[in-house]
Tab-separated table of C-alpha atoms in Angstrom:
chain	number	residue	atom	x	y	z
K	1	MET	CA	56.061	135.770	52.990
K	2	ASN	CA	58.551	135.759	50.194
K	3	ARG	CA	57.687	135.189	46.508
K	4	GLN	CA	58.593	131.379	46.624
K	5	GLN	CA	56.358	130.952	49.719
K	6	VAL	CA	53.438	132.979	48.022
K	7	ARG	CA	53.774	130.760	44.932
K	8	GLU	CA	53.647	127.515	46.858
K	9	VAL	CA	50.464	128.628	48.773
K	10	VAL	CA	48.884	129.790	45.405
K	11	LEU	CA	49.668	126.412	43.962
K	12	HIS	CA	48.091	124.703	46.986
K	13	LEU	CA	44.933	126.714	46.760
K	14	LEU	CA	44.789	125.822	42.976
K	15	HIS	CA	45.278	122.291	43.644
K	16	GLU	CA	42.386	122.119	46.048
K	17	ILE	CA	40.185	123.438	43.372
K	18	VAL	CA	41.578	121.194	40.501
K	19	PRO	CA	43.026	118.240	42.341
K	20	GLU	CA	43.453	116.414	39.037
K	21	ALA	CA	45.300	119.024	37.283
K	22	PRO	CA	49.254	119.169	37.170
K	23	VAL	CA	49.058	122.604	38.863
K	24	HIS	CA	52.891	122.540	39.440
K	25	GLU	CA	53.613	122.386	35.757
K	26	VAL	CA	51.749	125.541	34.882
K	27	PRO	CA	53.841	128.041	33.189
K	28	LYS	CA	54.030	131.233	35.162
K	29	ASP	CA	52.573	133.444	32.376
K	30	ALA	CA	49.934	130.852	31.178
K	31	ASP	CA	46.199	131.773	31.479
K	32	LEU	CA	45.162	129.935	34.552
K	33	CYS	CA	41.470	129.476	33.471
K	34	ASP	CA	42.425	128.256	29.959
K	35	THR	CA	45.210	125.983	31.309
K	36	LEU	CA	43.393	124.524	34.338
K	37	LEU	CA	39.903	124.569	32.665
K	38	LEU	CA	38.713	126.956	35.385
K	39	ASP	CA	34.954	128.281	34.908
K	40	SER	CA	33.676	131.231	36.718
K	41	LEU	CA	32.572	129.256	39.753
K	42	ASP	CA	35.915	127.836	40.056
K	43	PHE	CA	37.776	131.230	39.615
K	44	LEU	CA	35.435	132.696	42.373
K	45	ASN	CA	36.184	129.835	44.621
K	46	PHE	CA	39.968	130.530	43.995
K	47	VAL	CA	39.345	134.330	44.876
K	48	VAL	CA	37.425	133.233	47.914
K	49	ALA	CA	40.459	130.957	48.965
K	50	VAL	CA	42.743	133.775	48.423
K	51	HIS	CA	40.647	136.025	50.564
K	52	ASP	CA	40.539	133.476	53.424
K	53	THR	CA	44.252	132.472	53.255
K	54	PHE	CA	46.041	135.916	52.462
K	55	HIS	CA	43.377	138.065	54.138
K	56	VAL	CA	43.225	140.083	50.921
K	57	ASP	CA	39.951	141.048	49.340
K	58	VAL	CA	40.551	141.210	45.619
K	59	PRO	CA	38.206	143.585	43.924
K	60	GLN	CA	36.706	142.515	40.697
K	61	ALA	CA	38.631	145.138	38.765
K	62	ASP	CA	41.729	143.407	39.878
K	63	TYR	CA	40.894	139.919	38.579
K	64	PRO	CA	42.964	140.337	35.521
K	65	GLU	CA	45.893	140.358	37.705
K	66	LEU	CA	45.100	137.019	38.955
K	67	MET	CA	44.787	135.433	35.551
K	68	THR	CA	48.343	134.101	35.537
K	69	LEU	CA	50.497	132.256	38.271
K	70	GLY	CA	53.118	135.010	37.879
K	71	GLY	CA	50.343	137.684	38.246
K	72	CYS	CA	49.003	136.035	41.493
K	73	VAL	CA	52.529	135.956	42.941
K	74	ASP	CA	53.119	139.718	41.853
K	75	TYR	CA	49.740	140.845	43.353
K	76	LEU	CA	49.881	138.769	46.639
K	77	THR	CA	53.534	139.687	47.345
K	78	ARG	CA	53.086	143.375	47.121
K	79	PRO	CA	51.610	143.844	50.598
K	80	TYR	CA	54.745	142.080	52.075
K	81	GLU	CA	57.062	144.035	49.994
K	82	ARG	CA	55.487	147.511	51.132
K	83	ARG	CA	56.300	146.685	54.802
K	84	PRO	CA	59.449	148.128	56.071
S	1	MET	CA	16.117	116.778	18.128
S	2	PRO	CA	15.699	114.170	20.849
S	3	GLU	CA	12.848	111.621	19.862
S	4	ASN	CA	10.578	110.727	22.887
S	5	SER	CA	7.562	111.778	24.517
S	6	SER	CA	9.130	114.940	25.867
S	7	LEU	CA	8.179	118.446	25.071
S	8	TYR	CA	11.147	120.997	24.337
S	9	LEU	CA	10.647	124.816	24.552
S	10	ALA	CA	13.284	127.399	24.202
S	11	ALA	CA	13.213	131.121	24.924
S	12	THR	CA	16.004	133.691	24.520
S	13	ILE	CA	16.169	135.931	27.442
S	14	GLU	CA	17.704	139.433	27.495
S	15	LEU	CA	20.081	139.758	30.378
S	16	GLU	CA	21.117	143.461	30.138
S	17	ARG	CA	19.578	144.450	33.473
S	18	ALA	CA	20.761	141.269	35.277
S	19	VAL	CA	24.343	141.689	34.126
S	20	THR	CA	24.316	145.306	35.082
S	21	TRP	CA	22.729	144.625	38.519
S	22	LEU	CA	25.333	141.870	39.120
S	23	THR	CA	28.294	144.169	38.240
S	24	GLU	CA	27.111	146.805	40.507
S	25	ALA	CA	26.055	144.449	43.309
S	26	ASN	CA	29.494	142.678	43.151
S	27	ALA	CA	31.397	145.941	43.374
S	28	GLN	CA	30.130	146.573	46.783
S	29	ARG	CA	30.650	143.060	48.093
S	30	ARG	CA	33.680	141.172	49.492
S	31	ALA	CA	34.747	138.065	47.530
S	32	PRO	CA	32.789	135.423	49.516
S	33	ASP	CA	29.532	137.205	49.158
S	34	ARG	CA	29.714	138.010	45.289
S	35	LEU	CA	27.253	136.593	42.971
S	36	LEU	CA	27.490	134.909	39.581
S	37	MET	CA	24.707	134.690	36.982
S	38	PRO	CA	24.056	130.979	37.654
S	39	ALA	CA	22.661	131.956	41.043
S	40	LEU	CA	20.247	134.309	39.404
S	41	PHE	CA	19.156	131.539	36.978
S	42	LEU	CA	18.596	129.082	39.913
S	43	ARG	CA	16.496	131.708	41.910
S	44	ALA	CA	14.500	132.294	38.552
S	45	VAL	CA	14.065	128.504	38.215
S	46	THR	CA	12.456	128.448	41.671
S	47	HIS	CA	10.081	131.306	40.800
S	48	GLY	CA	9.232	129.405	37.489
S	49	LEU	CA	8.411	126.133	39.555
S	50	ARG	CA	6.414	128.047	41.839
S	51	ASP	CA	4.224	129.433	39.038
S	52	VAL	CA	4.224	126.015	37.468
S	53	PRO	CA	4.482	123.351	40.244
S	54	GLU	CA	3.446	120.481	37.743
S	55	LEU	CA	7.047	120.660	36.446
S	56	ASN	CA	8.438	119.723	40.055
S	57	ALA	CA	8.335	116.136	40.862
S	58	PRO	CA	6.140	115.613	43.995
S	59	THR	CA	7.785	114.822	47.430
S	60	THR	CA	6.260	113.760	50.438
S	61	ASP	CA	6.958	114.201	54.237
S	62	ASP	CA	6.720	111.343	56.632
S	63	HIS	CA	3.088	111.439	56.923
S	64	GLY	CA	2.710	111.066	53.073
S	65	ARG	CA	1.634	114.652	52.577
S	66	LEU	CA	2.880	116.697	49.545
S	67	THR	CA	5.564	119.083	50.557
S	68	GLY	CA	6.193	121.228	47.458
S	69	ALA	CA	9.677	121.011	48.184
S	70	VAL	CA	12.179	121.918	45.368
S	71	HIS	CA	15.301	119.923	45.434
S	72	LEU	CA	17.359	121.382	42.394
S	73	GLY	CA	19.727	118.719	40.762
S	74	VAL	CA	22.564	120.920	39.339
S	75	VAL	CA	24.462	119.138	36.653
S	76	VAL	CA	28.181	119.599	37.470
S	77	MET	CA	30.636	119.026	34.652
S	78	LYS	CA	33.947	117.496	35.945
S	79	ARG	CA	37.244	118.096	34.088
S	80	THR	CA	37.382	114.356	33.156
S	81	GLY	CA	34.453	114.918	30.995
S	82	ALA	CA	32.017	113.057	33.348
S	83	SER	CA	29.215	114.918	34.986
S	84	VAL	CA	27.419	114.472	38.230
S	85	VAL	CA	23.965	115.625	39.433
S	86	ALA	CA	24.654	117.403	42.775
S	87	VAL	CA	21.496	118.343	44.693
S	88	LEU	CA	20.683	121.678	46.295
S	89	PRO	CA	18.078	120.939	48.618
S	90	ASP	CA	15.023	123.187	49.454
S	91	ALA	CA	15.978	125.662	46.981
S	92	GLU	CA	12.432	127.275	46.991
S	93	ARG	CA	13.268	128.657	50.424
S	94	ARG	CA	16.614	130.197	49.703
S	95	SER	CA	17.557	133.801	48.744
S	96	VAL	CA	20.085	134.424	45.836
S	97	ASP	CA	22.807	135.000	48.151
S	98	ASP	CA	22.163	131.557	49.850
S	99	LEU	CA	21.748	129.845	46.658
S	100	MET	CA	25.098	131.205	45.392
S	101	LYS	CA	26.983	130.048	48.465
S	102	VAL	CA	25.453	126.669	48.409
S	103	LEU	CA	26.110	126.407	44.617
S	104	ARG	CA	29.852	127.395	44.993
S	105	GLU	CA	30.235	124.845	47.674
S	106	LEU	CA	28.452	122.052	45.763
S	107	VAL	CA	30.559	122.558	42.676
S	108	ARG	CA	33.797	122.762	44.760
S	109	ARG	CA	32.895	119.331	46.389
S	110	ALA	CA	31.713	117.822	43.296
S	111	ARG	CA	34.831	118.713	41.378
S	112	SER	CA	37.213	117.641	44.213
S	113	ASP	CA	35.292	114.310	44.736
S	114	GLN	CA	34.109	115.358	48.229
S	115	LEU	CA	30.396	115.104	47.615
S	116	ARG	CA	28.544	113.945	50.539
S	117	VAL	CA	25.625	111.212	50.524
S	118	ALA	CA	23.173	114.260	51.016
S	119	ASP	CA	24.438	115.859	47.925
S	120	LEU	CA	23.348	112.943	45.851
S	121	ARG	CA	19.701	112.525	47.099
S	122	GLU	CA	17.062	112.322	44.501
S	123	PRO	CA	16.347	115.873	42.889
S	124	THR	CA	12.878	117.147	42.014
S	125	PHE	CA	13.875	119.023	38.917
S	126	THR	CA	17.355	119.557	37.262
S	127	VAL	CA	19.319	122.513	35.947
S	128	THR	CA	22.060	122.116	33.363
S	129	ASN	CA	24.275	125.200	32.622
S	130	LEU	CA	26.719	124.554	29.903
S	131	GLY	CA	27.586	128.298	29.368
S	132	SER	CA	31.339	127.755	30.349
S	133	LEU	CA	31.682	125.073	27.429
S	134	GLY	CA	30.532	127.810	24.841
S	135	VAL	CA	27.328	125.997	24.124
S	136	GLN	CA	24.583	128.473	23.088
S	137	ALA	CA	21.547	126.093	23.778
S	138	VAL	CA	21.367	122.953	25.908
S	139	PHE	CA	18.581	120.279	25.577
S	140	PRO	CA	18.438	118.589	28.740
S	141	SER	CA	17.351	115.084	29.407
S	142	ILE	CA	14.873	114.508	32.060
S	143	GLY	CA	16.037	112.323	34.889
S	144	PRO	CA	14.237	109.040	35.869
S	145	SER	CA	10.955	109.901	37.923
S	146	LEU	CA	11.274	113.650	37.150
S	147	VAL	CA	8.925	115.855	35.055
S	148	GLY	CA	11.173	118.453	33.783
S	149	ALA	CA	14.638	119.901	33.413
S	150	VAL	CA	16.029	123.300	32.215
S	151	GLY	CA	19.205	124.026	30.456
S	152	PHE	CA	20.978	127.460	30.167
S	153	GLY	CA	23.407	128.084	27.454
S	154	LYS	CA	26.374	130.575	27.181
S	155	VAL	CA	25.449	134.241	27.749
S	156	VAL	CA	26.089	135.917	24.384
S	157	GLU	CA	25.993	139.484	22.974
S	158	GLN	CA	23.278	139.540	20.402
S	159	PRO	CA	21.185	142.370	18.537
S	160	THR	CA	17.690	142.540	19.371
S	161	ALA	CA	15.102	145.042	17.949
S	162	ALA	CA	12.957	146.858	20.424
S	163	GLY	CA	10.754	149.897	19.397
S	164	GLY	CA	12.220	149.977	15.911
S	165	VAL	CA	15.769	150.348	17.300
S	166	VAL	CA	18.324	147.420	17.175
S	167	VAL	CA	20.502	147.290	20.245
S	168	CYS	CA	23.292	144.704	21.119
S	169	GLY	CA	22.980	143.134	24.751
S	170	PRO	CA	23.713	140.000	26.626
S	171	VAL	CA	21.235	137.227	26.133
S	172	VAL	CA	20.814	133.547	27.147
S	173	THR	CA	18.854	130.651	25.711
S	174	ALA	CA	16.897	128.777	28.287
S	175	THR	CA	15.433	125.512	27.064
S	176	LEU	CA	12.837	123.437	28.978
S	177	ALA	CA	12.372	119.738	28.477
S	178	ALA	CA	9.130	118.417	30.148
S	179	ASP	CA	6.964	115.387	30.093
S	180	HIS	CA	4.395	115.819	27.373
S	181	THR	CA	1.613	115.670	29.945
S	182	VAL	CA	2.747	119.024	31.365
S	183	GLY	CA	1.714	120.569	28.120
S	184	SER	CA	3.131	123.505	25.966
S	185	HIS	CA	1.027	126.176	27.701
S	186	ARG	CA	2.370	125.456	31.125
S	187	GLY	CA	5.901	125.040	29.773
S	188	ALA	CA	5.650	128.367	28.032
S	189	ARG	CA	4.423	130.031	31.311
S	190	PHE	CA	7.518	128.528	33.218
S	191	LEU	CA	9.908	130.217	30.684
S	192	ALA	CA	7.888	133.456	30.637
S	193	THR	CA	8.238	133.482	34.570
S	194	ILE	CA	12.020	133.019	34.293
S	195	ASP	CA	12.167	135.835	31.813
S	196	ARG	CA	9.991	138.106	33.786
S	197	VAL	CA	11.928	137.810	37.133
S	198	LEU	CA	15.392	138.210	35.458
S	199	GLN	CA	14.303	141.563	34.190
S	200	ARG	CA	13.873	142.753	37.802
S	201	PRO	CA	17.080	141.196	39.244
S	202	GLU	CA	16.827	143.497	42.238
S	203	ALA	CA	13.634	141.748	43.297
S	204	LEU	CA	14.944	138.192	42.942
């Protein structure tokens, strides 16, 4: 998956959690929780959706990396870029 | 303060042990199995209702016998500002892990307008948790035909004195609203049970 594809999947997962929010308009460096009004339950649901979709188990210590859309794309693209 | 025949009691509960336990437990868990503080609160509420069953609205089975079932109505705030009471059935029989999974699914369904008919059944007691809105104490209203409701505010760092020493740690304010017939003594016992079980999170 390239960065654009990862970004689309992340936006889709966010849309499923906050259907009424304009997720496609979220700036890439804006705090997702502040912008989309995600509480801790929503954020955990997002991390679980990432786990189920990308097969990546994000440890709690890495949560700060998922706080922005850009951060999510960087974090979730990394495994693909490592591959030869 | 609201003016009616309800009784309101509040208690500040120290959460140092609960927060530490959660952090350590979650470090060992995969994302789908991780716990959040609200699941510990719900489990503590079921302990409180076991000690003070008078707070739980009675339910009967098909033969008219009292069941003692606890159907927890969870007040879910939606982003539109509206709130909905989604019901977590048979909470008294569920472990913390089970409560967490059901709560997570319930909130997801409520916020994406996918609640099922069963999610909207009549609760026997309600729980409001407005911590995410930054509210320190919630004075919940008691639903029709219910006897009580509890509210949890935001978990905040606060200094407390113990043994002549002031220490800073996380606390939450739990507020019980109950029909006046329940009485202050029982209400206080309910909050005391919640406090006690949250001091031993590993045993929840």
